[in-house]
Every structure is written in C-alpha cells, then in structure tokens.
Amino acid sequence: MEKKPHFVRREFPPREVSSVSLALLLAAVLLLNALLYLYVNKFYISSGRAETDPGLCPFGYFKLGAVKNCSPWLSCEAINREVRKLKCVGEGAVKKVFLSEWKENKVVLSQLTNSELKEDFLHGLKMLKALQSKHVVRLLGYCVQQFTILTEYHPLGSLRGLNETLHIPKYKGMNTWHRRLMLAIDYVSVIRYLHSSPLGTLVMCDSNDLDKVLSQYLLTSDFHILVNDLDALPLVNRSAGRLVKCGHRELRGKFVAPEQRWPYGEEVPFEDDLMPPYDEKTDIWKIPDVSNFFLGHVEGSDIVRLHLFDIHAACKKKDPAERPSAQEVLDTYRKVLTLLIREAAMPGTREML
C-alpha cells in the first residue's frame, strides 16, 4: 500500500517574528527622528529663524524687497526727498504712524507727536539701531532733527489682529496648533534675544496688559514675529546693582508680575520712590498668558497646553528667582513641538513599543 507524502507545516517562533517587527519599528522611529531633526532645523534656518541671519546687512545698511544689494540708512535729506506719505495708520502716546512709499516700496514713517516724550522716542531709535536682527523690525532710515523713523512695512500689522487674519480664506490653512505653537516659539525667541542682547539684559516694559503686548509686535507675511516698538526697554545690570521699574505709575492686575504691583496694601498710598525695582523675570511671568492667546482654540491646542503646563507653572512662580530663564522656556517649547510632530506622524508608536 502506497504511503501518502506527509507534509509538515513549519511555524516560526512567535519570539522571532516579534523581534523582526520590533527592529523594523525601531528603524522607522530612528528614520522619523532624523526627518524631524531636518524639518525643525530647516524651519529655524531656511525660514529666517536661524540664530545668525546671513541676509542681514552690515550696521547702517538695509535691504528691501527683492533688491540684492544693501543700501545705507536714509538720511533726513533722502527721507524728505524720496519718501511720500500715503495715510495715517496709527497713533500712540509717543508717535504717529504713516503708511508711506519709497521707490515703489511700501514703508512706515513714524513721527513724534508729543515733544515731552522725545526722550522716549530717541531711546526707541537708539534701541532700534543697536538691536537690528531677525527679531526686530528692519530700520530703513531716520532723522533726529525732525524726530522721524523709517521702517519696513508689514501688511498684516500687529499681533492684535492675529485671529482676524487667520479667519481670512487666504490664511485659514495657517490656523493650526502647529503654526500657532511656532508663533509662540517666535515670541519667546524675541524675549530671549532681549534678555541676552548685545546691549545687555533688556526688559520689555510696554507690557502691562495683553493688548499692549500684542501691539508691540508685528506679524510678517510668512507668519513670523518681529518686535516693533522699543521705546520702553530699560537695562538690567545685576553686577552694578541696577534693576528697573516700568514707568512711574502704579501697576494693577494679574497680567503684570507680582513684583510689579504695589507691595504695601491699599492703606498705603502709592509712591514711586517707595516702589521696589525688579528684573527681567517680569517678562517670564507674562509668557503663559501671551502663549495662551497664540494657541487659541483650534483642534490640538489643548494638547499643546497640557505639554506646556509644567513650564508655564514655573513661569508663574511668585518668587522671580524661581522662574525659568527665557532660554529654558524656549528649549521646552521646541522640545514640545518636536514631540508633538513625532506623535502626529506616528500615532500609537509609544503603545507599540
């Protein structure tokens, strides 16, 4: 009787299969991390957010639009001859702002309106000249004799109009947690730059409420942030025992840091001479509130807030010495961005591992 061939089905040990799968998964994670590194690096460099901006001109020069060559800052004579006012687009306590035109380019001309505040105006010009960088609006020229400053024009205006801008059909694609977090990173980058500027540690004093903070910054057409108003930027010098006070009036409300509020209670009338000075950690206190505005209420923004909870709690420490530096906040923001991009790209990776 002929025997039928006997077929034996081979089965691979489960442990061997899981090892191969795990190896492939780990390789995929490593590849993703490499791509994320390249992506974040590209964001901070090619978009003009690198620590050194190769597009900047030497001190006293500027480039505008598609022009490749640097031009010297415009003098009084050049401003009077070549700049044409178009319309007034804003007015504050110190200056009036005009949308203007120079050689077919839209520019901004600022003029002092209150002669009693000329020291503030000149201080703002001094800061603008000394701090030219990727964080600061581009200076195009100035005239001290006529108290005028010429700067680059940004059609999206100040950050006060951010939410309205993001509802314009053209920009709705930008209204994501990802883009909003990058704006918060830009904001903290500016604070970090001011705290470690070429002039020393500078404090952003025009920041007594959220609306005032937002009015100090511009939104560029490629969705980055520039500081625009530098009139109130005092210097902290700890080694010389020099601290600051933001103005000579009593500051109230939870937005300003505790050390900026009158410490002696309602029964003691406010006196500027008795008000203790403070340092740059007042800017750190305000970061969570400003970032909360940036994050808005889009899908995913609450997850971002959850990841930023600990660093924001540290920013709100009552003792200024216990608050993190702007660099520490910036490092945390960047880590959270990288982490959330990774999780969005490979959901469930943690559970698989």
Short mmCIF file of C-alpha atoms in Angstrom, two decimals:
data_model
loop_
_atom_site.label_atom_id
_atom_site.label_comp_id
_atom_site.label_asym_id
_atom_site.label_seq_id
_atom_site.Cartn_x
_atom_site.Cartn_y
_atom_site.Cartn_z
CA MET A 1 0.00 0.00 0.00
CA GLU A 2 1.47 3.33 -1.13
CA LYS A 3 2.09 5.82 1.60
CA LYS A 4 0.87 9.35 1.06
CA PRO A 5 3.51 12.01 1.48
CA HIS A 6 3.37 13.64 4.88
CA PHE A 7 3.53 17.46 4.80
CA VAL A 8 4.68 19.25 7.92
CA ARG A 9 3.74 22.92 8.29
CA ARG A 10 6.59 24.98 9.67
CA GLU A 11 5.72 27.69 12.10
CA PHE A 12 8.11 30.44 13.02
CA PRO A 13 8.54 31.01 16.71
CA PRO A 14 6.47 33.99 17.80
CA ARG A 15 9.53 35.49 19.50
CA GLU A 16 11.43 35.62 16.20
CA VAL A 17 8.62 37.42 14.39
CA SER A 18 8.20 39.98 17.15
CA SER A 19 11.95 40.67 17.12
CA VAL A 20 11.90 41.39 13.39
CA SER A 21 8.85 43.64 13.79
CA LEU A 22 10.44 45.47 16.68
CA ALA A 23 13.64 46.00 14.70
CA LEU A 24 11.67 47.42 11.77
CA LEU A 25 9.67 49.65 14.09
CA LEU A 26 12.78 50.97 15.79
CA ALA A 27 14.35 51.65 12.40
CA ALA A 28 11.24 53.57 11.38
CA VAL A 29 11.34 55.61 14.60
CA LEU A 30 15.02 56.44 14.07
CA LEU A 31 14.30 57.49 10.50
CA LEU A 32 11.40 59.64 11.67
CA ASN A 33 13.59 61.29 14.30
CA ALA A 34 16.17 62.10 11.62
CA LEU A 35 13.49 63.59 9.38
CA LEU A 36 12.08 65.59 12.30
CA TYR A 37 15.54 66.94 13.08
CA LEU A 38 15.99 68.02 9.46
CA TYR A 39 12.49 69.55 9.41
CA VAL A 40 12.92 71.56 12.61
CA ASN A 41 16.41 72.58 11.54
CA LYS A 42 15.05 73.75 8.21
CA PHE A 43 12.32 75.72 9.97
CA TYR A 44 14.81 77.62 12.11
CA ILE A 45 17.29 78.24 9.29
CA SER A 46 15.70 78.50 5.85
CA SER A 47 12.72 80.48 7.12
CA GLY A 48 14.99 83.13 8.58
CA ARG A 49 14.78 81.98 12.19
CA ALA A 50 18.39 80.88 12.47
CA GLU A 51 20.46 82.37 15.26
CA THR A 52 22.56 84.21 12.67
CA ASP A 53 20.76 85.64 9.66
CA PRO A 54 23.02 85.74 6.59
CA GLY A 55 20.54 88.07 4.88
CA LEU A 56 21.24 90.94 7.28
CA CYS A 57 23.26 93.88 6.04
CA PRO A 58 26.21 95.47 7.87
CA PHE A 59 25.40 98.03 10.54
CA GLY A 60 23.95 101.18 8.98
CA TYR A 61 22.61 99.41 5.87
CA PHE A 62 19.42 97.64 4.80
CA LYS A 63 17.90 95.52 2.03
CA LEU A 64 14.28 95.83 0.98
CA GLY A 65 12.13 93.57 -1.15
CA ALA A 66 13.86 91.65 -3.93
CA VAL A 67 16.85 94.00 -4.05
CA LYS A 68 20.10 92.09 -3.52
CA ASN A 69 22.38 94.98 -2.61
CA CYS A 70 22.45 96.75 0.76
CA SER A 71 21.65 100.47 0.88
CA PRO A 72 22.73 102.91 3.61
CA TRP A 73 20.08 104.07 6.06
CA LEU A 74 18.21 107.03 4.58
CA SER A 75 19.21 110.45 5.89
CA CYS A 76 16.98 113.43 6.65
CA GLU A 77 17.54 114.75 3.14
CA ALA A 78 16.75 111.40 1.48
CA ILE A 79 13.60 110.89 3.59
CA ASN A 80 12.30 114.38 2.76
CA ARG A 81 13.08 113.96 -0.92
CA GLU A 82 12.23 110.31 -1.60
CA VAL A 83 9.54 109.24 0.91
CA ARG A 84 5.89 110.08 0.23
CA LYS A 85 3.23 109.79 2.95
CA LEU A 86 0.09 107.92 1.91
CA LYS A 87 -2.12 107.80 5.01
CA CYS A 88 -2.05 107.73 8.80
CA VAL A 89 -2.44 104.16 10.07
CA GLY A 90 -1.97 104.62 13.81
CA GLU A 91 -1.20 106.96 16.66
CA GLY A 92 0.09 106.30 20.17
CA ALA A 93 1.22 108.34 23.14
CA VAL A 94 4.65 108.94 21.60
CA LYS A 95 4.30 108.92 17.82
CA LYS A 96 2.02 108.95 14.79
CA VAL A 97 2.50 106.27 12.15
CA PHE A 98 2.06 106.80 8.39
CA LEU A 99 1.92 104.24 5.61
CA SER A 100 4.31 105.71 3.07
CA GLU A 101 6.10 104.92 -0.19
CA TRP A 102 9.79 104.84 -1.10
CA LYS A 103 10.89 103.86 -4.61
CA GLU A 104 7.67 101.90 -5.21
CA ASN A 105 8.03 100.09 -1.87
CA LYS A 106 5.53 100.45 0.96
CA VAL A 107 7.30 101.68 4.12
CA VAL A 108 6.31 103.04 7.53
CA LEU A 109 7.16 106.56 8.66
CA SER A 110 6.87 107.29 12.39
CA GLN A 111 6.86 110.85 13.71
CA LEU A 112 6.99 112.19 17.26
CA THR A 113 3.70 113.79 18.30
CA ASN A 114 4.43 114.82 21.90
CA SER A 115 7.59 116.86 22.43
CA GLU A 116 7.51 116.00 26.15
CA LEU A 117 8.18 112.37 25.21
CA LYS A 118 11.10 112.99 22.86
CA GLU A 119 13.47 111.12 25.21
CA ASP A 120 11.29 108.01 24.85
CA PHE A 121 11.29 108.46 21.08
CA LEU A 122 15.06 108.82 20.91
CA HIS A 123 15.54 105.85 23.22
CA GLY A 124 13.36 103.77 20.89
CA LEU A 125 15.51 104.86 17.93
CA LYS A 126 18.70 104.01 19.82
CA MET A 127 17.36 100.53 20.60
CA LEU A 128 16.16 100.02 17.03
CA LYS A 129 19.61 100.85 15.65
CA ALA A 130 21.53 98.74 18.14
CA LEU A 131 19.28 95.66 18.05
CA GLN A 132 18.87 95.16 14.30
CA SER A 133 18.46 91.40 13.86
CA LYS A 134 15.98 88.80 12.65
CA HIS A 135 13.90 89.55 15.78
CA VAL A 136 13.49 93.30 15.19
CA VAL A 137 11.67 95.29 12.52
CA ARG A 138 14.06 96.50 9.82
CA LEU A 139 15.27 100.07 10.12
CA LEU A 140 15.45 101.93 6.78
CA GLY A 141 16.41 105.41 7.93
CA TYR A 142 15.84 108.18 10.48
CA CYS A 143 16.08 111.92 11.03
CA VAL A 144 16.86 113.01 14.58
CA GLN A 145 16.30 116.71 13.78
CA GLN A 146 12.73 116.02 12.64
CA PHE A 147 12.09 113.11 15.02
CA THR A 148 11.18 110.67 12.26
CA ILE A 149 11.95 106.96 11.83
CA LEU A 150 11.52 104.92 8.64
CA THR A 151 10.95 101.14 8.94
CA GLU A 152 9.85 98.20 6.80
CA TYR A 153 6.12 97.77 6.17
CA HIS A 154 4.31 94.55 7.12
CA PRO A 155 0.77 94.46 5.72
CA LEU A 156 -0.58 92.01 8.33
CA GLY A 157 0.02 94.60 11.03
CA SER A 158 0.35 93.99 14.75
CA LEU A 159 -0.41 90.76 16.58
CA ARG A 160 -3.66 92.23 17.86
CA GLY A 161 -5.21 91.25 14.53
CA LEU A 162 -3.88 87.67 14.52
CA ASN A 163 -7.22 85.89 14.97
CA GLU A 164 -8.90 88.06 12.35
CA THR A 165 -6.04 87.34 9.92
CA LEU A 166 -6.36 83.59 10.49
CA HIS A 167 -10.04 83.73 9.51
CA ILE A 168 -9.25 85.27 6.12
CA PRO A 169 -9.67 82.49 3.49
CA LYS A 170 -6.09 83.02 2.26
CA TYR A 171 -4.66 82.24 5.70
CA LYS A 172 -7.11 79.65 7.07
CA GLY A 173 -4.58 76.91 6.34
CA MET A 174 -2.29 78.56 8.91
CA ASN A 175 -4.88 78.25 11.68
CA THR A 176 -3.47 75.05 13.20
CA TRP A 177 -1.94 74.16 16.57
CA HIS A 178 1.35 73.59 14.76
CA ARG A 179 1.57 77.07 13.24
CA ARG A 180 0.25 78.73 16.39
CA LEU A 181 2.86 77.00 18.54
CA MET A 182 5.57 78.20 16.15
CA LEU A 183 4.32 81.77 16.68
CA ALA A 184 4.64 81.26 20.44
CA ILE A 185 8.19 79.98 19.85
CA ASP A 186 8.93 83.14 17.84
CA TYR A 187 7.60 85.30 20.68
CA VAL A 188 9.73 83.57 23.32
CA SER A 189 12.71 83.82 20.94
CA VAL A 190 12.29 87.60 20.91
CA ILE A 191 12.16 87.70 24.73
CA ARG A 192 15.27 85.51 24.90
CA TYR A 193 17.05 87.85 22.46
CA LEU A 194 16.17 90.93 24.53
CA HIS A 195 17.36 89.23 27.73
CA SER A 196 20.72 88.41 26.12
CA SER A 197 21.03 91.32 23.68
CA PRO A 198 24.28 92.99 22.58
CA LEU A 199 23.42 95.81 24.98
CA GLY A 200 22.78 93.54 27.97
CA THR A 201 19.60 92.33 29.66
CA LEU A 202 16.65 94.41 28.43
CA VAL A 203 13.13 94.33 29.87
CA MET A 204 10.02 94.75 27.69
CA CYS A 205 8.22 97.37 29.78
CA ASP A 206 5.36 98.23 27.40
CA SER A 207 3.55 95.10 28.54
CA ASN A 208 1.05 95.95 31.26
CA ASP A 209 -1.80 94.05 29.62
CA LEU A 210 -2.21 91.54 26.81
CA ASP A 211 -3.47 94.07 24.27
CA LYS A 212 -0.47 96.32 24.93
CA VAL A 213 1.93 93.40 24.50
CA LEU A 214 0.38 92.37 21.18
CA SER A 215 0.57 95.94 19.87
CA GLN A 216 4.37 95.90 20.26
CA TYR A 217 4.88 93.08 17.73
CA LEU A 218 4.31 92.68 14.00
CA LEU A 219 3.15 89.62 12.08
CA THR A 220 5.14 89.12 8.89
CA SER A 221 3.66 87.82 5.63
CA ASP A 222 5.46 84.48 6.14
CA PHE A 223 3.97 84.22 9.64
CA HIS A 224 6.81 85.14 11.93
CA ILE A 225 7.02 87.72 14.68
CA LEU A 226 9.10 90.90 14.90
CA VAL A 227 9.29 93.32 17.81
CA ASN A 228 8.36 96.75 16.53
CA ASP A 229 8.15 99.19 19.45
CA LEU A 230 11.29 99.59 21.57
CA ASP A 231 10.51 102.89 23.31
CA ALA A 232 10.32 101.31 26.79
CA LEU A 233 13.27 98.94 27.06
CA PRO A 234 15.29 99.59 30.23
CA LEU A 235 18.51 97.76 31.06
CA VAL A 236 19.09 95.37 33.98
CA ASN A 237 22.66 95.22 35.27
CA ARG A 238 22.87 92.97 38.31
CA SER A 239 26.63 93.35 38.73
CA ALA A 240 26.14 97.10 39.05
CA GLY A 241 23.04 96.69 41.20
CA ARG A 242 20.82 98.22 38.55
CA LEU A 243 17.23 96.97 38.37
CA VAL A 244 14.25 98.57 36.60
CA LYS A 245 10.76 99.96 37.10
CA CYS A 246 8.29 100.06 34.21
CA GLY A 247 7.08 103.62 34.47
CA HIS A 248 6.27 105.77 37.47
CA ARG A 249 2.61 104.83 37.98
CA GLU A 250 1.03 102.05 39.99
CA LEU A 251 0.50 98.85 38.00
CA ARG A 252 -2.50 96.66 38.76
CA GLY A 253 -3.99 93.39 37.59
CA LYS A 254 -2.92 89.75 37.37
CA PHE A 255 -1.23 90.19 33.99
CA VAL A 256 1.69 92.11 35.45
CA ALA A 257 4.09 90.18 37.67
CA PRO A 258 3.59 90.25 41.47
CA GLU A 259 6.79 92.24 41.99
CA GLN A 260 5.42 94.96 39.69
CA ARG A 261 2.43 95.57 41.98
CA TRP A 262 2.40 97.92 44.94
CA PRO A 263 3.52 95.75 47.88
CA TYR A 264 2.24 97.83 50.81
CA GLY A 265 -1.51 97.40 50.53
CA GLU A 266 -4.43 99.72 49.90
CA GLU A 267 -3.93 101.57 53.18
CA VAL A 268 -0.60 102.99 51.98
CA PRO A 269 -0.88 105.44 49.05
CA PHE A 270 1.34 104.62 46.07
CA GLU A 271 4.65 106.48 45.93
CA ASP A 272 7.07 105.83 43.09
CA ASP A 273 10.09 106.38 45.34
CA LEU A 274 8.93 103.57 47.66
CA MET A 275 8.21 101.11 44.86
CA PRO A 276 10.91 98.40 44.77
CA PRO A 277 12.61 97.79 41.38
CA TYR A 278 12.70 94.39 39.66
CA ASP A 279 14.41 92.47 36.86
CA GLU A 280 13.67 90.74 33.52
CA LYS A 281 11.73 87.91 35.17
CA THR A 282 8.63 90.09 34.81
CA ASP A 283 8.70 89.15 31.12
CA ILE A 284 8.78 85.45 32.04
CA TRP A 285 5.64 85.81 34.20
CA LYS A 286 3.69 87.04 31.15
CA ILE A 287 4.75 84.30 28.71
CA PRO A 288 1.94 81.82 29.59
CA ASP A 289 -0.79 84.44 29.04
CA VAL A 290 0.67 85.57 25.72
CA SER A 291 1.19 81.98 24.56
CA ASN A 292 -2.37 81.11 25.54
CA PHE A 293 -3.52 83.81 23.12
CA PHE A 294 -1.32 82.39 20.37
CA LEU A 295 -2.59 78.84 20.85
CA GLY A 296 -6.22 79.91 20.53
CA HIS A 297 -8.94 77.25 20.45
CA VAL A 298 -8.12 75.17 17.40
CA GLU A 299 -8.00 71.38 17.30
CA GLY A 300 -4.94 70.16 19.20
CA SER A 301 -4.28 73.39 21.10
CA ASP A 302 -5.41 71.89 24.42
CA ILE A 303 -2.91 69.04 23.96
CA VAL A 304 -0.18 71.65 23.45
CA ARG A 305 -1.28 73.45 26.63
CA LEU A 306 -1.09 70.16 28.53
CA HIS A 307 2.50 69.60 27.42
CA LEU A 308 3.40 73.19 28.38
CA PHE A 309 1.67 73.01 31.78
CA ASP A 310 4.81 72.45 33.88
CA ILE A 311 6.94 75.15 32.25
CA HIS A 312 4.04 77.62 32.43
CA ALA A 313 3.52 76.80 36.12
CA ALA A 314 7.21 77.55 36.66
CA CYS A 315 6.82 80.89 34.83
CA LYS A 316 4.10 81.82 37.33
CA LYS A 317 6.22 81.27 40.42
CA LYS A 318 5.69 84.17 42.83
CA ASP A 319 9.42 84.40 43.56
CA PRO A 320 11.09 85.75 40.39
CA ALA A 321 14.30 83.84 41.16
CA GLU A 322 12.39 80.55 40.88
CA ARG A 323 11.11 81.28 37.37
CA PRO A 324 12.97 79.78 34.40
CA SER A 325 15.06 81.85 32.03
CA ALA A 326 13.73 82.72 28.57
CA GLN A 327 16.25 80.24 27.14
CA GLU A 328 14.81 77.43 29.29
CA VAL A 329 11.28 78.28 28.20
CA LEU A 330 12.38 78.37 24.56
CA ASP A 331 14.13 74.99 24.85
CA THR A 332 10.96 73.46 26.32
CA TYR A 333 8.73 74.92 23.61
CA ARG A 334 10.98 73.50 20.89
CA LYS A 335 11.04 70.06 22.53
CA VAL A 336 7.24 70.04 22.76
CA LEU A 337 6.95 71.00 19.09
CA THR A 338 9.25 68.14 18.06
CA LEU A 339 7.47 65.66 20.33
CA LEU A 340 4.00 66.55 19.06
CA ILE A 341 5.07 66.42 15.42
CA ARG A 342 6.51 62.96 16.06
CA GLU A 343 3.31 61.77 17.75
CA ALA A 344 1.20 63.20 14.95
CA ALA A 345 3.34 61.47 12.33
CA MET A 346 3.34 58.07 14.08
CA PRO A 347 0.29 57.77 16.35
CA GLY A 348 0.41 54.81 18.68
CA THR A 349 4.20 54.42 18.48
CA ARG A 350 4.57 54.51 22.24
CA GLU A 351 2.00 51.75 22.76
CA MET A 352 3.62 49.57 20.07
CA LEU A 353 6.97 49.84 21.77
#
